[in-house]
Amino acid sequence: MSADPARTHVLILGGTTEARRLAQALEHEPSYRVTTSLAGRVAAPVLPPGETRIGGFGGTAGLAAWITGHGVTHVVDATHPFAERMSFNAAGAGALTGVPLLALRRPGWSPGPGDAWTFAESLEDAAGLLARRGAGRVFLTTGRMGLHTFAHLTEPWFLVRSVDPPAGPVPPRLEVLLERGPFTLPDERELLARHRIDVLVTKDSGGSATAPKLAAAREAGVPVLVVRRPAVPAGVAEAPSVEAALRWLAGPDHRR
Ligand code: NAP
């Protein structure tokens, strides 16, 4: 497919609220053509406006070929902060094609007064910390894809919340809640109490949609294990918000 040379063709690597909001913000801008790419992990994704494509590109080279073949002029990597492989591929494809790349990353969370947070460097590290705690009632909100990392833990009981059912190895003592955020503080409060949760495990995803669990944990005195996010690949420009990404797109260095 060849691109209309008069238009800026933005490829948004999606899967987040920010990716959807960016597509919405550009929807009525006639000088922009927008394609959002989704990995295809969620069975019934909430689709953004504009064009969409679903499924992997086939690594860095596949993404570079897609960018060139579809006349993409700008790439915004608005994937989840923990989608490390995709961000790495985007950086590689940006270098191969010379197409400007921006990483749109909402800020991470920070502990406040009353929070009892411990940081883990990775899911594996979090699993090691849980193993040392032994038995307990764990609310695991790190997503279904990494569940195999906790599968060897036989002592704790896990409450897992995910959009789609887990596939692959899971811990033996497990209850699954199929739910999609945003979640409210009263609901999170009730959930922690009903399941007598004594530790919450979360990625440092940032954003407001899933933050109420942190406030509920603080109120209930429940400790939180926070998995630190991977770094954005070296040399990639970063924006903390949709508004900042829009400014980057409109900037003199980036308009054609
Ligand atoms: P990942 O490990 O970084 O990526 C693995 C592979 O999936 C990539 O190499 C790529 O395949 C494909 N892929 C990932 N994101 C894609 C996208 N937006 N469009 C097309 N292909 C994509 O990714 P992940 O952590 O599994 O996350 C997958 C998707 O879920 C992402 O879009 C992310 O925004 C969303 N998400 C992730 C998390 C999380 O905690 N990781 C949480 C919420 C939402 P090819 O190499 O074949 O191109």
Coordinates of C-alpha atoms and ligand atoms in Angstrom, one line a residue:
M1 CA 0.0 0.0 0.0
S2 CA 1.5 3.4 -0.8
A3 CA 0.9 6.4 1.4
D4 CA -0.6 9.7 0.6
P5 CA 2.5 11.9 0.5
A6 CA 0.6 14.9 1.8
R7 CA -0.2 13.2 5.1
T8 CA 1.8 12.3 8.1
H9 CA 1.4 8.6 8.6
V10 CA 1.7 7.7 12.3
L11 CA 2.1 4.1 13.4
I12 CA 1.0 3.8 17.0
L13 CA 2.3 0.6 18.7
G14 CA -0.7 0.2 21.0
G15 CA -2.2 -1.9 23.8
T16 CA -2.7 0.9 26.3
T17 CA -5.1 3.6 27.2
E18 CA -2.6 6.3 26.1
A19 CA -2.3 4.6 22.6
R20 CA -6.1 4.8 22.2
R21 CA -6.2 8.4 23.5
L22 CA -3.6 9.4 21.0
A23 CA -5.5 7.8 18.1
Q24 CA -8.6 9.6 19.3
A25 CA -6.8 12.9 19.5
L26 CA -5.6 12.6 15.9
E27 CA -8.9 11.2 14.6
H28 CA -10.2 14.5 13.2
E29 CA -6.9 15.9 12.0
P30 CA -7.0 15.6 8.3
S31 CA -3.3 15.9 7.9
Y32 CA -2.7 12.7 9.8
R33 CA -3.2 9.2 8.8
V34 CA -3.1 6.9 11.9
T35 CA -2.6 3.1 12.1
T36 CA -2.7 1.5 15.5
S37 CA -1.0 -1.9 15.9
L38 CA -2.1 -4.4 18.5
A39 CA -0.3 -7.6 19.5
G40 CA -3.5 -9.7 19.5
R41 CA -3.2 -10.9 23.0
V42 CA -6.7 -9.8 24.1
A43 CA -9.5 -11.8 22.6
A44 CA -11.9 -8.8 22.3
P45 CA -9.7 -5.6 22.4
V46 CA -11.2 -2.1 22.7
L47 CA -10.3 -0.8 19.2
P48 CA -9.2 2.8 18.7
P49 CA -10.4 5.0 15.9
G50 CA -8.4 5.0 12.7
E51 CA -6.9 2.0 11.0
T52 CA -5.8 -1.0 13.0
R53 CA -3.7 -4.0 12.3
I54 CA -3.3 -7.0 14.7
G55 CA -0.5 -9.4 15.2
G56 CA 3.3 -9.4 15.4
F57 CA 5.4 -7.9 12.6
G58 CA 8.1 -10.6 12.7
G59 CA 10.8 -8.9 14.8
T60 CA 12.8 -5.8 14.1
A61 CA 13.3 -6.5 10.4
G62 CA 9.6 -7.2 9.9
L63 CA 8.6 -3.9 11.6
A64 CA 11.2 -2.0 9.5
A65 CA 9.7 -3.5 6.4
W66 CA 6.2 -2.6 7.5
I67 CA 7.2 1.0 8.2
T68 CA 8.8 1.4 4.8
G69 CA 6.1 -0.5 2.9
H70 CA 3.3 1.5 4.4
G71 CA 4.9 5.0 4.1
V72 CA 5.0 5.5 7.9
T73 CA 6.5 8.9 8.7
H74 CA 6.5 8.6 12.5
V75 CA 6.3 5.8 15.0
V76 CA 4.9 6.3 18.5
D77 CA 5.7 3.3 20.8
A78 CA 2.7 3.6 23.1
T79 CA 3.0 0.0 24.3
H80 CA 2.8 -0.9 28.0
P81 CA 5.9 0.0 29.9
F82 CA 6.6 -3.7 30.3
A83 CA 6.3 -4.6 26.6
E84 CA 10.1 -4.7 26.5
R85 CA 10.6 -6.8 23.4
M86 CA 8.3 -4.6 21.2
S87 CA 10.1 -1.4 22.4
F88 CA 13.4 -2.9 21.7
N89 CA 12.2 -3.9 18.2
A90 CA 10.8 -0.4 17.6
A91 CA 14.2 1.2 18.5
G92 CA 15.9 -1.2 16.1
A93 CA 13.4 -0.5 13.3
G94 CA 13.8 3.3 13.9
A95 CA 17.5 3.0 13.5
L96 CA 17.1 0.9 10.3
T97 CA 14.6 3.1 8.6
G98 CA 15.5 6.6 10.0
V99 CA 11.8 7.2 10.8
P100 CA 11.5 9.3 14.0
L101 CA 10.4 7.2 17.0
L102 CA 8.9 8.4 20.3
A103 CA 8.3 6.3 23.4
L104 CA 5.0 7.4 25.0
R105 CA 5.4 6.3 28.6
R106 CA 3.0 7.3 31.4
P107 CA 5.0 8.1 34.6
G108 CA 5.5 5.3 37.1
W109 CA 3.9 5.2 40.6
S110 CA 5.8 6.4 43.7
P111 CA 5.1 5.4 47.3
G112 CA 3.6 8.0 49.6
P113 CA 3.2 8.2 53.3
G114 CA 1.6 5.0 54.8
D115 CA 2.7 2.8 51.8
A116 CA 4.7 -0.3 52.6
W117 CA 6.3 -1.0 49.2
T118 CA 9.2 -3.4 48.4
F119 CA 10.7 -3.2 44.9
A120 CA 11.5 -6.2 42.8
E121 CA 13.7 -6.0 39.8
S122 CA 11.7 -8.5 37.7
L123 CA 8.9 -11.0 37.9
E124 CA 11.4 -13.6 38.8
D125 CA 12.7 -11.5 41.6
A126 CA 9.1 -11.0 42.8
A127 CA 8.6 -14.7 42.8
G128 CA 11.8 -15.2 44.8
L129 CA 10.6 -12.7 47.4
L130 CA 7.2 -14.5 47.6
A131 CA 8.9 -17.8 48.0
R132 CA 10.8 -16.4 51.0
R133 CA 7.5 -15.2 52.6
G134 CA 6.1 -18.7 52.3
A135 CA 2.4 -19.2 52.9
G136 CA 0.1 -16.2 52.4
R137 CA -2.7 -14.8 50.4
V138 CA -1.4 -12.9 47.4
F139 CA -3.3 -10.6 45.0
L140 CA -1.2 -11.0 41.8
T141 CA -2.0 -8.3 39.3
T142 CA 1.0 -8.6 37.0
G143 CA -1.0 -10.0 34.1
R144 CA -1.6 -13.5 32.8
M145 CA 1.4 -13.6 30.4
G146 CA 4.0 -13.9 33.2
L147 CA 2.1 -16.3 35.4
H148 CA 4.4 -19.2 34.7
T149 CA 7.1 -17.3 36.7
F150 CA 5.0 -18.0 39.8
A151 CA 3.9 -21.6 38.9
H152 CA 6.5 -23.3 41.1
L153 CA 5.2 -21.5 44.3
T154 CA 3.1 -24.1 46.1
E155 CA 2.7 -22.4 49.4
P156 CA 0.9 -19.1 48.8
W157 CA -2.7 -18.8 47.6
F158 CA -3.0 -16.5 44.6
L159 CA -5.9 -14.3 43.5
V160 CA -5.1 -13.5 39.8
R161 CA -6.9 -10.8 37.9
S162 CA -6.7 -10.7 34.1
V163 CA -8.8 -9.7 31.1
D164 CA -8.6 -13.2 29.5
P165 CA -8.1 -16.6 31.2
P166 CA -4.5 -17.6 31.9
A167 CA -2.9 -20.1 29.5
G168 CA 0.2 -22.2 30.4
P169 CA 1.6 -23.1 33.8
V170 CA 0.0 -21.5 36.8
P171 CA 0.5 -21.8 40.6
P172 CA -1.5 -24.7 42.0
R173 CA -3.4 -22.7 44.6
L174 CA -5.2 -20.1 42.4
E175 CA -8.4 -18.3 41.9
V176 CA -8.8 -16.2 38.7
L177 CA -11.0 -13.1 38.4
L178 CA -11.7 -12.1 34.8
E179 CA -12.0 -8.4 34.8
R180 CA -10.9 -5.4 32.8
G181 CA -10.1 -2.0 34.5
P182 CA -10.6 0.7 35.4
F183 CA -11.2 -0.3 39.0
T184 CA -12.6 1.8 41.8
L185 CA -11.3 2.3 45.3
P186 CA -14.5 0.9 47.0
D187 CA -14.3 -2.2 44.8
E188 CA -10.6 -2.7 45.5
R189 CA -11.1 -2.2 49.2
E190 CA -13.9 -4.8 49.2
L191 CA -11.8 -7.2 47.1
L192 CA -8.8 -7.1 49.5
A193 CA -11.1 -7.6 52.5
R194 CA -13.2 -10.4 51.0
H195 CA -10.1 -12.4 50.0
R196 CA -8.2 -11.6 53.2
I197 CA -5.2 -10.5 51.0
D198 CA -1.9 -10.1 52.8
V199 CA 0.3 -9.0 50.0
L200 CA -0.3 -7.3 46.7
V201 CA 2.0 -7.8 43.7
T202 CA 2.0 -5.3 40.9
K203 CA 4.1 -4.0 38.0
D204 CA 4.9 -0.3 38.1
S205 CA 2.5 0.3 35.3
G206 CA 1.6 3.8 36.3
G207 CA -1.7 5.5 35.2
S208 CA -4.9 6.0 37.1
A209 CA -7.0 3.0 35.8
T210 CA -5.4 0.4 38.1
A211 CA -4.0 2.8 40.8
P212 CA -6.9 2.4 43.3
K213 CA -5.5 -1.0 44.4
L214 CA -2.5 0.8 45.8
A215 CA -4.7 3.2 47.8
A216 CA -6.8 0.2 49.1
A217 CA -3.6 -1.6 50.1
R218 CA -2.3 1.5 51.9
E219 CA -5.6 1.8 53.8
A220 CA -5.7 -1.8 54.8
G221 CA -2.0 -1.9 55.8
V222 CA -1.3 -4.5 53.1
P223 CA 2.3 -4.6 51.8
V224 CA 2.9 -4.2 48.1
L225 CA 5.6 -5.8 46.0
V226 CA 6.3 -3.5 43.0
V227 CA 8.1 -4.8 40.0
R228 CA 10.3 -2.1 38.5
R229 CA 9.8 -1.2 34.8
P230 CA 12.5 -1.9 32.2
A231 CA 14.3 1.2 30.8
V232 CA 13.3 2.7 27.5
P233 CA 15.9 1.7 24.9
A234 CA 18.9 4.1 24.8
G235 CA 18.6 7.0 22.5
V236 CA 14.8 6.9 22.1
A237 CA 12.9 10.1 22.8
E238 CA 10.4 9.8 25.5
A239 CA 7.1 11.6 26.3
P240 CA 5.1 11.2 29.5
S241 CA 1.7 12.1 28.2
V242 CA -0.6 12.1 25.1
E243 CA -0.3 15.9 25.0
A244 CA 3.5 15.7 24.9
A245 CA 3.3 13.1 22.1
L246 CA 1.0 15.5 20.1
R247 CA 3.6 18.3 20.6
W248 CA 6.3 16.0 19.4
L249 CA 4.3 15.1 16.3
A250 CA 3.7 18.7 15.5
G251 CA 7.2 19.8 16.2
P252 CA 9.2 21.4 13.4
D253 CA 11.7 18.5 13.3
H254 CA 9.0 16.0 12.8
R255 CA 6.5 17.4 10.3
R256 CA 7.1 16.6 6.7
Ligands
NAP1 P1 6.4 -7.9 24.2 O1 6.8 -9.1 25.0 O2 7.2 -6.7 24.3 O3 6.4 -8.3 22.7 C1 6.4 -9.6 22.2 C2 6.1 -9.7 20.7 O4 4.7 -9.4 20.5 C3 6.8 -8.6 19.9 O5 8.1 -9.0 19.6 C4 5.9 -8.4 18.8 O6 6.0 -9.5 17.8 C5 4.5 -8.6 19.4 N1 3.9 -7.3 19.8 C6 3.9 -6.7 21.0 N2 3.2 -5.6 21.0 C7 2.8 -5.4 19.7 C8 2.0 -4.4 19.1 N3 1.5 -3.4 19.8 N4 1.7 -4.6 17.8 C9 2.2 -5.7 17.1 N5 2.9 -6.7 17.7 C10 3.2 -6.5 19.0 O7 4.9 -7.5 24.5 P2 3.9 -8.0 25.6 O8 4.5 -7.6 26.9 O9 3.5 -9.5 25.4 O10 2.7 -7.1 25.3 C11 1.8 -7.4 24.2 C12 0.8 -6.3 24.1 O11 0.0 -6.1 25.3 C13 1.5 -4.9 23.9 O12 0.8 -4.3 22.8 C14 1.3 -4.2 25.2 O13 1.1 -2.8 25.0 C15 0.1 -4.8 25.8 N6 0.1 -4.9 27.2 C16 1.2 -5.5 27.8 C17 1.2 -5.5 29.2 C18 2.4 -6.1 30.0 O14 2.4 -6.1 31.2 N7 3.5 -6.6 29.3 C19 0.2 -5.0 30.0 C20 -0.9 -4.4 29.3 C21 -0.9 -4.4 27.9 P3 6.9 -9.4 16.5 O15 8.3 -9.5 17.0 O16 6.5 -10.6 15.7 O17 6.6 -8.1 15.9

